[in-house]
C-alpha cells in the first residue's frame, strides 16, 4: 500500500513542479524549452535542479504521509491488541479524543460486540454453574426440554400420521381399486401407519411423563394405566398395593414403570401388559409382563432403554431383572427397599 502511495506522490509532485515551470515560461515569451535545457546555475543545468527539487519534495511529503500512516497503523495494532486481551479500547477520554478518526469506528464496533458477547458468556456461565450445583434446576430444565420435544412431535408428526391414516382409510372404504395386490399393499401401509401412531404415542408418553405431584404411587400408577387404556388399543391388567416409600423413590419408580410400558408398546409390539406393585418382606416389587415379540438379552443389554431402567433402579438402591424370550414376551422386575427396609443384595 505504501509503495502505491509513494508512486502517487512522485507523480503529483513532478506534475506540479514541471507544470509550474511551464507556466513560468509562458509568462516570459523569450524563454523557450531549449533555453531552459541549456541554462545553468553554478555550472549545473537547470533541469537537474528541477529534478532534484522534485525528489526532495517527494521524499519530504512521503516521509510526512508515511509517518501519519505509521501512527495510524500503530494505533490500530494497539487497539486490536487491547481487544484481544479484553482490555478497554481507550485508556482515558484524552486518548479517545486523540483517536477521533472515522477510520477507527470499526474497532469501536468490534469492541462493543465483544462486550456484548462477554456479557452473554458470563450469563451463560452463571446459568451453567447454577444448573451444575442445583440438581432440581437441572431436572426442571430437562423436563422442560422433553415437554417441548413432545409438543413438537405431537403438533407435526402425530398430526401427519393421523391425516395419512384418515386418507388411506377413505381410499380403502371407497374401493377405488379393483386390483387385489394393490389392495393388499394399501392394507399393509395402513397397518404400518397405525403401528407408527402407536409407537408415537408411546414415545410421547416417554418424553412427557405424567408426574405424581400430590398423588400416592398407587394413585399415580392406576391413573396412568387407566389413561393409557383410553389412548392405546391394548389389554392392561394390574394389581397395585399402597406401598410405603420416600417421595423421591416413588417418583423414580413411577418413571421406570412409564419407560417399561413405553418400550413394550414401541419395540415389543405387545398386545397385553400385566402390572404388579406390591410390598413384601421390606421390599417393594414392581413387575411388568408383556406378550410381545421378546428380544435377545445380550444384545438388549447395550440398548439405551434397558440401561436407563437399570440405572434408575440402581440410583434408588434397587435392582432390575429382565427375562425375555423371543416370540414369548418379556418380564421386567424392579426390587427396591421399602421405607426402613433392607438393602437389595
XYZ file of C-alpha atoms in Angstrom:
345
model
C 0.000 0.000 0.000
C 2.819 2.391 0.914
C 4.533 1.644 -2.422
C 1.488 2.839 -4.367
C 1.229 5.905 -2.141
C 4.867 6.786 -2.795
C 4.428 6.476 -6.582
C 1.332 8.671 -6.427
C 3.240 11.350 -4.513
C 6.056 11.324 -7.075
C 3.573 11.728 -9.907
C 1.747 14.602 -8.194
C 4.916 16.479 -7.200
C 6.557 16.053 -10.602
C 3.429 17.246 -12.385
C 3.193 20.256 -10.046
C 6.827 21.357 -10.403
C 7.065 20.896 -14.144
C 3.658 22.465 -14.623
C 4.720 25.470 -12.582
C 7.875 25.742 -14.656
C 5.824 25.657 -17.877
C 3.555 28.441 -16.624
C 6.597 30.495 -15.646
C 7.983 30.086 -19.148
C 4.697 31.219 -20.652
C 4.951 34.451 -18.708
C 8.372 35.139 -20.325
C 7.814 34.660 -24.021
C 11.546 34.937 -24.833
C 12.334 31.813 -22.846
C 11.988 28.521 -24.670
C 12.490 24.905 -23.597
C 15.815 24.796 -25.444
C 16.941 27.868 -23.500
C 15.851 26.217 -20.260
C 17.658 22.987 -21.066
C 20.862 24.872 -21.960
C 20.741 27.229 -18.950
C 22.996 26.539 -15.965
C 23.332 27.755 -12.398
C 26.737 27.368 -10.773
C 27.653 25.198 -13.749
C 24.728 22.825 -13.004
C 21.970 22.522 -15.654
C 18.626 23.949 -14.535
C 16.738 20.664 -15.261
C 18.867 18.978 -12.597
C 17.615 21.486 -10.036
C 14.038 20.776 -11.123
C 14.603 17.033 -10.875
C 16.326 17.364 -7.502
C 13.539 19.576 -6.232
C 11.014 17.035 -7.359
C 12.840 14.248 -5.496
C 13.351 16.284 -2.308
C 9.741 17.472 -2.134
C 8.546 13.938 -2.885
C 10.679 12.472 -0.079
C 9.516 15.118 2.372
C 5.855 14.516 1.543
C 6.340 10.743 1.563
C 8.065 10.928 4.928
C 5.269 13.058 6.373
C 2.446 10.924 4.997
C 4.327 7.730 5.881
C 4.647 8.980 9.440
C 0.931 9.704 9.580
C 0.175 6.279 8.137
C 2.607 4.611 10.563
C 0.988 6.330 13.550
C -2.483 5.285 12.430
C -1.290 1.728 11.792
C 0.325 1.600 15.248
C -2.907 2.811 16.855
C -4.857 0.105 15.031
C -2.441 -2.575 16.237
C -2.626 -1.259 19.802
C -6.431 -1.212 19.622
C -6.643 -4.761 18.281
C -4.185 -5.989 20.905
C -6.294 -4.424 23.673
C -9.446 -6.008 22.258
C -7.787 -9.433 22.165
C -6.582 -9.011 25.774
C -10.090 -7.967 26.903
C -8.826 -4.500 27.803
C -10.686 -1.196 27.199
C -10.106 0.238 23.731
C -9.157 3.662 25.202
C -7.256 4.282 28.433
C -8.995 7.599 29.073
C -11.071 10.314 27.418
C -7.963 12.198 26.329
C -6.801 9.181 24.337
C -10.289 8.749 22.926
C -10.287 12.341 21.619
C -6.793 11.928 20.130
C -8.028 8.828 18.301
C -11.063 10.664 16.968
C -10.926 9.344 13.402
C -13.721 7.836 11.286
C -11.359 5.017 10.275
C -11.364 3.769 13.901
C -15.151 3.371 14.074
C -14.958 -0.278 13.005
C -12.741 -1.019 16.022
C -15.304 0.565 18.318
C -17.983 -1.652 16.783
C -15.795 -4.725 17.369
C -15.233 -3.606 20.971
C -18.967 -3.116 21.552
C -19.807 -6.502 20.025
C -17.096 -8.157 22.124
C -18.507 -6.619 25.304
C -21.997 -7.876 24.410
C -20.656 -11.369 23.760
C -18.685 -11.355 27.007
C -21.820 -10.401 28.939
C -23.693 -13.228 27.221
C -20.884 -15.690 28.008
C -20.825 -14.617 31.672
C -24.583 -15.001 31.859
C -24.478 -18.489 30.334
C -21.566 -19.461 32.584
C -23.549 -18.402 35.649
C -26.574 -20.318 34.386
C -24.439 -23.415 33.805
C -22.884 -23.114 37.254
C -26.303 -22.826 38.874
C -27.509 -25.886 36.941
C -24.468 -27.939 37.936
C -24.877 -27.055 41.614
C -28.656 -27.402 41.655
C -29.933 -30.844 40.605
C -33.531 -29.686 40.988
C -32.966 -26.909 38.482
C -31.259 -29.353 36.109
C -34.203 -31.748 36.313
C -36.592 -28.865 35.678
C -34.722 -27.839 32.512
C -34.582 -31.433 31.279
C -38.309 -31.854 31.856
C -38.997 -28.579 30.062
C -36.948 -29.668 27.035
C -38.602 -33.081 26.943
C -42.018 -31.404 27.023
C -41.002 -29.108 24.168
C -39.877 -32.047 22.035
C -43.064 -33.947 22.834
C -45.179 -30.935 21.890
C -43.384 -30.500 18.561
C -43.731 -34.204 17.740
C -47.417 -34.119 18.609
C -48.079 -30.987 16.562
C -46.189 -32.217 13.496
C -45.511 -35.928 13.111
C -48.539 -37.163 15.047
C -50.927 -34.954 13.094
C -49.375 -36.004 9.787
C -49.705 -39.694 10.706
C -53.335 -39.127 11.679
C -54.048 -37.356 8.373
C -52.355 -40.125 6.377
C -54.348 -42.749 8.268
C -57.651 -40.984 7.571
C -56.794 -40.556 3.882
C -55.804 -44.201 3.498
C -58.938 -45.405 5.298
C -61.057 -43.289 2.966
C -59.351 -44.805 -0.100
C -59.847 -48.324 1.244
C -63.527 -47.800 2.090
C -64.364 -46.298 -1.301
C -62.936 -49.332 -3.107
C -61.231 -47.131 -5.674
C -59.059 -50.027 -6.777
C -60.093 -53.420 -8.181
C -56.557 -54.755 -8.006
C -56.264 -57.297 -5.171
C -52.475 -56.966 -4.990
C -52.766 -53.181 -4.701
C -55.470 -53.541 -2.049
C -53.165 -55.765 -0.024
C -50.367 -53.228 -0.306
C -52.695 -50.438 0.832
C -53.744 -52.593 3.784
C -50.116 -53.109 4.750
C -49.449 -49.381 4.517
C -52.460 -48.711 6.746
C -51.178 -51.206 9.304
C -47.721 -49.601 9.217
C -49.241 -46.160 9.814
C -51.304 -47.497 12.708
C -48.188 -49.066 14.221
C -46.309 -45.785 13.749
C -49.130 -43.955 15.552
C -48.900 -46.455 18.401
C -45.134 -46.016 18.670
C -45.514 -42.229 18.507
C -47.984 -42.276 21.409
C -45.540 -44.399 23.399
C -42.680 -42.043 22.547
C -44.723 -39.019 23.601
C -45.544 -40.811 26.816
C -41.855 -41.362 27.453
C -40.866 -37.792 26.559
C -43.638 -36.133 28.555
C -44.214 -38.378 31.568
C -47.084 -37.731 33.939
C -45.771 -36.518 37.287
C -47.089 -37.922 40.546
C -47.380 -34.456 42.085
C -49.579 -34.837 45.186
C -50.726 -38.364 44.352
C -49.507 -41.519 46.048
C -47.654 -44.070 43.924
C -50.753 -46.303 43.879
C -52.995 -43.458 42.701
C -50.469 -42.336 40.095
C -49.979 -45.806 38.603
C -53.715 -46.513 38.431
C -54.388 -43.116 36.842
C -51.589 -43.695 34.327
C -52.825 -47.153 33.327
C -56.452 -46.015 33.036
C -55.398 -43.110 30.840
C -53.271 -45.459 28.713
C -56.258 -47.738 28.085
C -58.163 -44.770 26.659
C -55.357 -43.860 24.283
C -53.891 -47.178 23.130
C -55.654 -50.372 21.985
C -54.011 -52.738 24.466
C -55.192 -55.177 27.137
C -53.997 -53.955 30.542
C -54.322 -55.781 33.855
C -52.869 -54.675 37.157
C -52.650 -55.295 40.866
C -51.437 -52.235 42.734
C -50.942 -52.094 46.518
C -50.446 -48.989 48.610
C -46.718 -49.168 49.418
C -44.657 -47.092 51.844
C -41.724 -45.266 50.210
C -39.938 -41.940 50.219
C -41.341 -39.433 47.727
C -38.219 -39.253 45.524
C -38.074 -43.061 45.292
C -41.769 -43.165 44.351
C -41.101 -40.671 41.541
C -38.219 -42.747 40.172
C -40.210 -45.980 40.366
C -43.083 -44.305 38.555
C -40.696 -43.186 35.776
C -39.396 -46.765 35.484
C -42.957 -48.007 35.056
C -43.616 -45.457 32.320
C -40.419 -46.358 30.471
C -41.160 -50.089 30.657
C -44.660 -49.579 29.249
C -43.312 -47.289 26.523
C -40.726 -49.889 25.491
C -43.388 -52.622 25.371
C -45.538 -50.513 23.071
C -42.761 -49.217 20.831
C -40.471 -52.200 20.462
C -42.177 -55.345 21.732
C -45.447 -54.742 19.830
C -47.229 -56.089 22.890
C -50.980 -56.604 22.892
C -51.258 -57.112 26.654
C -49.330 -55.967 29.733
C -49.763 -57.218 33.311
C -48.529 -54.887 36.049
C -47.852 -55.774 39.686
C -46.819 -53.433 42.505
C -46.557 -54.990 45.957
C -44.567 -54.746 49.180
C -43.132 -57.963 50.644
C -40.565 -58.523 53.416
C -39.303 -54.933 53.434
C -39.054 -54.658 49.656
C -41.225 -53.003 47.028
C -41.568 -55.092 43.886
C -42.647 -53.693 40.531
C -43.199 -56.342 37.857
C -44.360 -55.931 34.269
C -45.057 -58.850 31.936
C -45.981 -58.381 28.263
C -46.819 -60.775 25.431
C -44.636 -59.034 22.869
C -42.085 -60.384 20.445
C -39.320 -60.545 23.057
C -35.642 -59.916 22.410
C -32.123 -61.212 22.842
C -30.964 -60.209 26.349
C -27.274 -59.949 25.415
C -27.988 -57.583 22.548
C -30.532 -55.575 24.554
C -28.045 -55.037 27.392
C -26.425 -52.353 25.218
C -29.689 -50.580 24.391
C -30.379 -47.162 25.889
C -33.855 -48.062 27.185
C -32.801 -51.097 29.202
C -29.672 -49.377 30.505
C -31.769 -46.418 31.616
C -34.168 -48.667 33.545
C -31.312 -50.427 35.331
C -29.566 -47.151 36.142
C -32.751 -45.677 37.618
C -33.229 -48.777 39.769
C -29.607 -48.628 40.924
C -29.922 -44.925 41.864
C -32.705 -45.711 44.347
C -30.832 -48.645 45.871
C -32.640 -51.320 43.894
C -32.028 -53.822 41.163
C -33.670 -54.595 37.819
C -34.000 -58.128 36.452
C -35.061 -58.818 32.885
C -36.229 -62.096 31.364
C -37.201 -62.210 27.699
C -37.850 -64.979 25.184
C -38.318 -64.286 21.505
C -41.965 -64.675 20.461
C -42.993 -65.275 24.094
C -42.716 -61.843 25.680
C -40.733 -60.078 28.385
C -40.790 -59.830 32.175
C -39.117 -56.920 33.976
C -38.913 -56.898 37.778
C -37.700 -53.970 39.856
C -36.918 -54.636 43.514
C -36.130 -51.721 45.846
C -36.028 -51.361 49.639
C -39.236 -50.103 51.217
C -39.097 -47.320 53.783
C -36.933 -48.716 56.580
C -36.289 -51.892 54.611
C -33.009 -53.712 53.949
C -30.713 -53.156 51.007
C -31.048 -55.302 47.906
C -28.364 -57.983 47.579
